[in-house]
PDB file of C-alpha atoms in Angstrom:
ATOM      1  CA  UNK A  19     111.897   5.719 -28.011  1.00 46.00           C
ATOM      2  CA  UNK A  20     111.097   6.123 -31.685  1.00 44.00           C
ATOM      3  CA  UNK A  21     109.851   2.529 -31.858  1.00 44.00           C
ATOM      4  CA  UNK A  22     107.409   3.087 -28.977  1.00 44.00           C
ATOM      5  CA  UNK A  23     105.960   6.248 -30.550  1.00 46.00           C
ATOM      6  CA  UNK A  24     105.203   4.689 -33.967  1.00 44.00           C
ATOM      7  CA  UNK A  25     102.477   2.298 -32.760  1.00 45.00           C
ATOM      8  CA  UNK A  26     100.764   5.184 -30.970  1.00 46.00           C
ATOM      9  CA  UNK A  27     100.614   7.158 -34.227  1.00 45.00           C
ATOM     10  CA  UNK A  28      99.134   4.166 -36.056  1.00 46.00           C
ATOM     11  CA  UNK A  29      96.479   3.690 -33.377  1.00 44.00           C
ATOM     12  CA  UNK A  30      95.598   7.368 -33.580  1.00 43.00           C
ATOM     13  CA  UNK A  31      95.169   7.176 -37.355  1.00 42.00           C
ATOM     14  CA  UNK A  32      92.988   4.086 -36.972  1.00 42.00           C
ATOM     15  CA  UNK A  33      90.888   5.862 -34.349  1.00 45.00           C
ATOM     16  CA  UNK A  34      90.321   8.828 -36.643  1.00 43.00           C
ATOM     17  CA  UNK A  35      89.206   6.494 -39.451  1.00 41.00           C
ATOM     18  CA  UNK A  36      86.696   4.771 -37.184  1.00 39.00           C
ATOM     19  CA  UNK A  37      85.362   8.137 -36.005  1.00 37.00           C
ATOM     20  CA  UNK A  38      84.916   9.382 -39.577  1.00 37.00           C
ATOM     21  CA  UNK A  39      83.094   6.184 -40.509  1.00 36.00           C
ATOM     22  CA  UNK A  40      80.738   6.589 -37.561  1.00 35.00           C
ATOM     23  CA  UNK A  41      79.975  10.188 -38.497  1.00 35.00           C
ATOM     24  CA  UNK A  42      79.212   9.139 -42.074  1.00 35.00           C
ATOM     25  CA  UNK A  43      76.784   6.432 -40.908  1.00 32.00           C
ATOM     26  CA  UNK A  44      74.983   8.814 -38.545  1.00 32.00           C
ATOM     27  CA  UNK A  45      74.648  11.366 -41.352  1.00 37.00           C
ATOM     28  CA  UNK A  46      73.113   8.791 -43.656  1.00 34.00           C
ATOM     29  CA  UNK A  47      70.605   7.731 -41.012  1.00 33.00           C
ATOM     30  CA  UNK A  48      69.636  11.343 -40.413  1.00 36.00           C
ATOM     31  CA  UNK A  49      68.869  11.865 -44.102  1.00 36.00           C
ATOM     32  CA  UNK A  50      66.782   8.698 -44.208  1.00 48.00           C
ATOM     33  CA  UNK A  51      64.845   9.713 -41.127  1.00 51.00           C
ATOM     34  CA  UNK A  52      63.532  12.937 -42.607  1.00 66.00           C
ATOM     35  CA  UNK A  53      63.766  13.224 -46.361  1.00 53.00           C
ATOM     36  CA  UNK A  54      64.281  16.389 -48.364  1.00 43.00           C
ATOM     37  CA  UNK A  55      61.041  17.993 -49.515  1.00 39.00           C
ATOM     38  CA  UNK A  56      62.435  18.420 -53.009  1.00 39.00           C
ATOM     39  CA  UNK A  57      62.065  16.003 -55.900  1.00 38.00           C
ATOM     40  CA  UNK A  58      64.499  13.404 -57.064  1.00 37.00           C
ATOM     41  CA  UNK A  59      64.612   9.853 -58.273  1.00 37.00           C
ATOM     42  CA  UNK A  60      64.141   7.122 -55.717  1.00 37.00           C
ATOM     43  CA  UNK A  61      67.110   4.941 -54.936  1.00 36.00           C
ATOM     44  CA  UNK A  62      64.763   2.231 -53.713  1.00 39.00           C
ATOM     45  CA  UNK A  63      63.945  -1.078 -55.324  1.00 38.00           C
ATOM     46  CA  UNK A  64      60.917  -2.986 -56.530  1.00 42.00           C
ATOM     47  CA  UNK A  65      62.375  -5.562 -58.839  1.00 41.00           C
ATOM     48  CA  UNK A  66      62.417  -3.070 -61.696  1.00 47.00           C
ATOM     49  CA  UNK A  67      58.645  -3.449 -62.300  1.00 70.00           C
ATOM     50  CA  UNK A  68      57.889   0.220 -61.764  1.00 65.00           C
ATOM     51  CA  UNK A  69      58.349   3.592 -63.408  1.00 78.00           C
ATOM     52  CA  UNK A  70      59.724   6.667 -61.641  1.00 80.00           C
ATOM     53  CA  UNK A  71      58.315   9.972 -62.884  1.00 68.00           C
ATOM     54  CA  UNK A  72      60.132  13.327 -62.930  1.00 66.00           C
ATOM     55  CA  UNK A  73      58.577  14.276 -59.567  1.00 74.00           C
ATOM     56  CA  UNK A  74      60.028  11.178 -57.897  1.00 81.00           C
ATOM     57  CA  UNK A  75      56.711   9.298 -57.837  1.00 94.00           C
ATOM     58  CA  UNK A  76      57.010   5.585 -58.630  1.00 94.00           C
ATOM     59  CA  UNK A  77      54.047   3.795 -60.211  1.00 95.00           C
ATOM     60  CA  UNK A  78      53.386   0.132 -60.910  1.00 94.00           C
ATOM     61  CA  UNK A  79      51.297  -1.320 -63.740  1.00 94.00           C
ATOM     62  CA  UNK A  80      48.194  -3.133 -62.525  1.00 94.00           C
ATOM     63  CA  UNK A  81      49.484  -6.568 -63.571  1.00 94.00           C
ATOM     64  CA  UNK A  82      52.755  -6.139 -61.645  1.00 93.00           C
ATOM     65  CA  UNK A  83      51.431  -4.924 -58.299  1.00 94.00           C
ATOM     66  CA  UNK A  84      52.218  -6.635 -54.999  1.00 93.00           C
ATOM     67  CA  UNK A  85      49.839  -7.186 -52.100  1.00 94.00           C
ATOM     68  CA  UNK A  86      50.394  -4.686 -49.290  1.00 95.00           C
ATOM     69  CA  UNK A  87      50.985  -6.077 -45.792  1.00 95.00           C
ATOM     70  CA  UNK A  88      48.429  -5.926 -43.025  1.00 97.00           C
ATOM     71  CA  UNK A  89      48.954  -2.723 -41.043  1.00 97.00           C
ATOM     72  CA  UNK A  90      47.100  -2.707 -37.768  1.00 98.00           C
ATOM     73  CA  UNK A  91      47.303  -1.406 -34.239  1.00 97.00           C
ATOM     74  CA  UNK A  92      46.371   1.502 -32.020  1.00 98.00           C
ATOM     75  CA  UNK A  93      45.788   4.928 -33.497  1.00 98.00           C
ATOM     76  CA  UNK A  94      46.938   8.292 -32.200  1.00 98.00           C
ATOM     77  CA  UNK A  95      43.445   8.940 -30.827  1.00 96.00           C
ATOM     78  CA  UNK A  96      43.413   5.650 -28.898  1.00 96.00           C
ATOM     79  CA  UNK A  97      41.222   3.594 -31.261  1.00 97.00           C
ATOM     80  CA  UNK A  98      42.238   0.574 -33.354  1.00 98.00           C
ATOM     81  CA  UNK A  99      42.622   0.224 -37.099  1.00 98.00           C
ATOM     82  CA  UNK A 100      43.313  -2.601 -39.562  1.00 98.00           C
ATOM     83  CA  UNK A 101      44.048  -1.523 -43.134  1.00 97.00           C
ATOM     84  CA  UNK A 102      42.927  -4.862 -44.590  1.00 96.00           C
ATOM     85  CA  UNK A 103      39.344  -3.878 -43.750  1.00 97.00           C
ATOM     86  CA  UNK A 104      39.653  -1.033 -46.258  1.00 98.00           C
ATOM     87  CA  UNK A 105      39.873  -3.257 -49.347  1.00 96.00           C
ATOM     88  CA  UNK A 106      37.495  -2.001 -52.015  1.00 97.00           C
ATOM     89  CA  UNK A 107      38.756   1.527 -51.453  1.00 98.00           C
ATOM     90  CA  UNK A 108      41.882   3.285 -52.627  1.00 98.00           C
ATOM     91  CA  UNK A 109      44.069   3.678 -49.550  1.00 98.00           C
ATOM     92  CA  UNK A 110      46.583   6.497 -49.142  1.00 98.00           C
ATOM     93  CA  UNK A 111      49.241   5.676 -46.539  1.00 98.00           C
ATOM     94  CA  UNK A 112      51.334   8.588 -45.306  1.00 98.00           C
ATOM     95  CA  UNK A 113      54.331   8.001 -43.028  1.00 98.00           C
ATOM     96  CA  UNK A 114      55.000  11.074 -40.904  1.00 98.00           C
ATOM     97  CA  UNK A 115      56.422  12.449 -37.678  1.00 98.00           C
ATOM     98  CA  UNK A 116      55.536  15.659 -35.857  1.00 97.00           C
ATOM     99  CA  UNK A 117      59.286  16.448 -35.606  1.00 96.00           C
ATOM    100  CA  UNK A 118      59.828  16.278 -39.401  1.00 97.00           C
ATOM    101  CA  UNK A 119      59.861  19.621 -41.333  1.00 97.00           C
ATOM    102  CA  UNK A 120      58.909  18.083 -44.725  1.00 97.00           C
ATOM    103  CA  UNK A 121      56.002  16.331 -42.996  1.00 98.00           C
ATOM    104  CA  UNK A 122      54.758  19.683 -41.735  1.00 98.00           C
ATOM    105  CA  UNK A 123      55.147  21.140 -45.227  1.00 98.00           C
ATOM    106  CA  UNK A 124      52.977  18.490 -46.869  1.00 98.00           C
ATOM    107  CA  UNK A 125      50.370  18.128 -44.095  1.00 98.00           C
ATOM    108  CA  UNK A 126      48.064  20.952 -45.319  1.00 98.00           C
ATOM    109  CA  UNK A 127      47.887  19.269 -48.744  1.00 98.00           C
ATOM    110  CA  UNK A 128      46.880  15.953 -47.185  1.00 98.00           C
ATOM    111  CA  UNK A 129      44.246  17.664 -45.048  1.00 98.00           C
ATOM    112  CA  UNK A 130      42.799  19.481 -48.082  1.00 98.00           C
ATOM    113  CA  UNK A 131      42.774  16.573 -50.526  1.00 98.00           C
ATOM    114  CA  UNK A 132      41.404  14.044 -48.012  1.00 98.00           C
ATOM    115  CA  UNK A 133      38.534  16.379 -47.095  1.00 98.00           C
ATOM    116  CA  UNK A 134      37.670  17.213 -50.697  1.00 98.00           C
ATOM    117  CA  UNK A 135      37.619  13.545 -51.744  1.00 98.00           C
ATOM    118  CA  UNK A 136      35.463  12.641 -48.738  1.00 97.00           C
ATOM    119  CA  UNK A 137      33.036  15.474 -49.486  1.00 97.00           C
ATOM    120  CA  UNK A 138      32.848  14.281 -53.097  1.00 97.00           C
ATOM    121  CA  UNK A 139      31.956  10.765 -51.946  1.00 97.00           C
ATOM    122  CA  UNK A 140      35.039   9.154 -53.469  1.00 97.00           C
ATOM    123  CA  UNK A 141      36.101   5.694 -52.276  1.00 96.00           C
ATOM    124  CA  UNK A 142      39.448   6.866 -50.931  1.00 98.00           C
ATOM    125  CA  UNK A 143      40.649   6.240 -47.377  1.00 98.00           C
ATOM    126  CA  UNK A 144      43.581   8.125 -45.876  1.00 98.00           C
ATOM    127  CA  UNK A 145      45.634   6.492 -43.128  1.00 98.00           C
ATOM    128  CA  UNK A 146      48.642   8.039 -41.445  1.00 98.00           C
ATOM    129  CA  UNK A 147      51.505   6.095 -39.919  1.00 98.00           C
ATOM    130  CA  UNK A 148      52.974   8.232 -37.160  1.00 98.00           C
ATOM    131  CA  UNK A 149      56.520   7.162 -36.366  1.00 96.00           C
ATOM    132  CA  UNK A 150      59.393   8.133 -34.069  1.00 95.00           C
ATOM    133  CA  UNK A 151      57.200  10.360 -31.925  1.00 96.00           C
ATOM    134  CA  UNK A 152      57.867   9.620 -28.264  1.00 91.00           C
ATOM    135  CA  UNK A 153      54.354  10.539 -27.187  1.00 93.00           C
ATOM    136  CA  UNK A 154      50.883  10.539 -28.681  1.00 96.00           C
ATOM    137  CA  UNK A 155      50.489  14.081 -27.388  1.00 96.00           C
ATOM    138  CA  UNK A 156      52.962  15.432 -29.945  1.00 96.00           C
ATOM    139  CA  UNK A 157      51.283  13.481 -32.723  1.00 98.00           C
ATOM    140  CA  UNK A 158      47.804  14.623 -31.683  1.00 98.00           C
ATOM    141  CA  UNK A 159      49.009  18.247 -31.586  1.00 98.00           C
ATOM    142  CA  UNK A 160      50.306  17.892 -35.137  1.00 98.00           C
ATOM    143  CA  UNK A 161      46.941  16.548 -36.360  1.00 98.00           C
ATOM    144  CA  UNK A 162      45.065  19.371 -34.645  1.00 98.00           C
ATOM    145  CA  UNK A 163      47.402  22.052 -35.983  1.00 98.00           C
ATOM    146  CA  UNK A 164      47.064  20.931 -39.599  1.00 98.00           C
ATOM    147  CA  UNK A 165      43.444  19.803 -39.518  1.00 98.00           C
ATOM    148  CA  UNK A 166      44.165  16.131 -40.150  1.00 98.00           C
ATOM    149  CA  UNK A 167      40.815  14.391 -39.741  1.00 97.00           C
ATOM    150  CA  UNK A 168      41.722  10.845 -40.810  1.00 98.00           C
ATOM    151  CA  UNK A 169      43.257   8.295 -38.397  1.00 98.00           C
ATOM    152  CA  UNK A 170      46.956   7.598 -37.953  1.00 98.00           C
ATOM    153  CA  UNK A 171      48.427   4.376 -36.611  1.00 98.00           C
ATOM    154  CA  UNK A 172      50.818   5.113 -33.755  1.00 98.00           C
ATOM    155  CA  UNK A 173      54.111   3.399 -34.608  1.00 97.00           C
ATOM    156  CA  UNK A 174      56.900   5.023 -32.552  1.00 96.00           C
ATOM    157  CA  UNK A 175      59.441   2.289 -33.318  1.00 94.00           C
ATOM    158  CA  UNK A 176      58.758   2.096 -37.048  1.00 93.00           C
ATOM    159  CA  UNK A 177      57.776  -1.578 -36.888  1.00 94.00           C
ATOM    160  CA  UNK A 178      54.880  -1.218 -39.321  1.00 96.00           C
ATOM    161  CA  UNK A 179      57.191   0.067 -42.052  1.00 91.00           C
ATOM    162  CA  UNK A 180      59.191  -3.165 -41.763  1.00 92.00           C
ATOM    163  CA  UNK A 181      56.175  -5.264 -42.704  1.00 94.00           C
ATOM    164  CA  UNK A 182      56.466  -4.287 -46.352  1.00 90.00           C
ATOM    165  CA  UNK A 183      58.166  -7.118 -48.286  1.00 82.00           C
ATOM    166  CA  UNK A 184      61.628  -6.537 -49.668  1.00 82.00           C
ATOM    167  CA  UNK A 185      61.603  -5.812 -53.371  1.00 77.00           C
ATOM    168  CA  UNK A 186      58.332  -3.888 -53.198  1.00 82.00           C
ATOM    169  CA  UNK A 187      57.653  -0.167 -53.247  1.00 88.00           C
ATOM    170  CA  UNK A 188      58.029   0.158 -49.491  1.00 88.00           C
ATOM    171  CA  UNK A 189      58.399   3.081 -47.129  1.00 88.00           C
ATOM    172  CA  UNK A 190      62.112   3.885 -46.849  1.00 87.00           C
ATOM    173  CA  UNK A 191      62.080   7.423 -45.481  1.00 91.00           C
ATOM    174  CA  UNK A 192      60.044   9.947 -43.527  1.00 95.00           C
ATOM    175  CA  UNK A 193      57.905  11.246 -45.083  1.00 96.00           C
ATOM    176  CA  UNK A 194      56.806   8.529 -47.480  1.00 96.00           C
ATOM    177  CA  UNK A 195      53.463   8.091 -49.213  1.00 98.00           C
ATOM    178  CA  UNK A 196      52.191   4.776 -50.574  1.00 97.00           C
ATOM    179  CA  UNK A 197      48.904   4.409 -52.443  1.00 98.00           C
ATOM    180  CA  UNK A 198      47.067   1.077 -52.618  1.00 97.00           C
ATOM    181  CA  UNK A 199      44.538   0.170 -55.291  1.00 98.00           C
ATOM    182  CA  UNK A 200      41.073  -1.215 -54.553  1.00 97.00           C
ATOM    183  CA  UNK A 201      42.503  -4.732 -54.282  1.00 97.00           C
ATOM    184  CA  UNK A 202      44.922  -3.701 -51.548  1.00 97.00           C
ATOM    185  CA  UNK A 203      47.964  -3.794 -53.829  1.00 96.00           C
ATOM    186  CA  UNK A 204      50.791  -1.256 -53.939  1.00 96.00           C
ATOM    187  CA  UNK A 205      50.250   1.033 -56.926  1.00 96.00           C
ATOM    188  CA  UNK A 206      52.347   4.137 -56.258  1.00 96.00           C
ATOM    189  CA  UNK A 207      54.957   5.507 -53.882  1.00 96.00           C
ATOM    190  CA  UNK A 208      56.984   8.611 -53.217  1.00 96.00           C
ATOM    191  CA  UNK A 209      59.795   9.067 -50.697  1.00 94.00           C
ATOM    192  CA  UNK A 210      59.576  12.860 -50.498  1.00 94.00           C
ATOM    193  CA  UNK A 211      57.007  15.418 -49.377  1.00 96.00           C
ATOM    194  CA  UNK A 212      54.256  16.074 -51.916  1.00 97.00           C
ATOM    195  CA  UNK A 213      51.991  18.972 -52.791  1.00 97.00           C
ATOM    196  CA  UNK A 214      48.312  18.780 -53.746  1.00 98.00           C
ATOM    197  CA  UNK A 215      48.969  18.268 -57.458  1.00 97.00           C
ATOM    198  CA  UNK A 216      51.436  15.427 -56.853  1.00 97.00           C
ATOM    199  CA  UNK A 217      49.153  13.748 -54.344  1.00 98.00           C
ATOM    200  CA  UNK A 218      46.221  13.824 -56.744  1.00 98.00           C
ATOM    201  CA  UNK A 219      48.427  12.458 -59.516  1.00 97.00           C
ATOM    202  CA  UNK A 220      48.918   9.342 -57.395  1.00 97.00           C
ATOM    203  CA  UNK A 221      45.209   8.921 -56.632  1.00 98.00           C
ATOM    204  CA  UNK A 222      43.307   9.993 -59.769  1.00 97.00           C
ATOM    205  CA  UNK A 223      44.590   7.217 -62.095  1.00 97.00           C
ATOM    206  CA  UNK A 224      43.434   4.620 -59.564  1.00 98.00           C
ATOM    207  CA  UNK A 225      40.001   6.207 -59.306  1.00 97.00           C
ATOM    208  CA  UNK A 226      39.744   5.858 -63.081  1.00 96.00           C
ATOM    209  CA  UNK A 227      40.698   2.172 -63.083  1.00 95.00           C
ATOM    210  CA  UNK A 228      38.003  -0.398 -63.822  1.00 80.00           C
TER     211      UNK A 228
END
């Protein structure tokens, strides 16, 4: 009898270990899906050719920048958009979801800064990448609530985020913000929600570039 009980105890221990591992993986995915709105240093990678500031914003020197991938498709409002047509402008890419609390926290800052730069005639284009929303209705409601006037590509499966080459400053969490220079190269990135001051700190140096 004692011999028959021992294997059952070992299987039970193994089962608990597998369960704990599964819980750990799910927890990690949850954190990645909707990042903390606080600061912190990125754990991402870009070959080491970038600098991470105290606010968690990574920047790349002009000579070390990598070409951003083509991001195209249908927008939340049913139109089409191709980011490669925006070369010549600074492009601010913001990955967001209507279900994400940090995304809601930063949305008013994006609405304010995008409008002010447009009113000032600056060559800056804002493009959202809406992801993991099951319907355009939720995404459109988010844009209306926060006064987002620029277009957002509708990317429910997150496929557009996978187009960024490995080893570059890519989008690894929600929210993420990536800023491209006038040549369409990746110049700055943050993996957390930003306020107005942080957002401008990513854009203003590129406006000043010759």
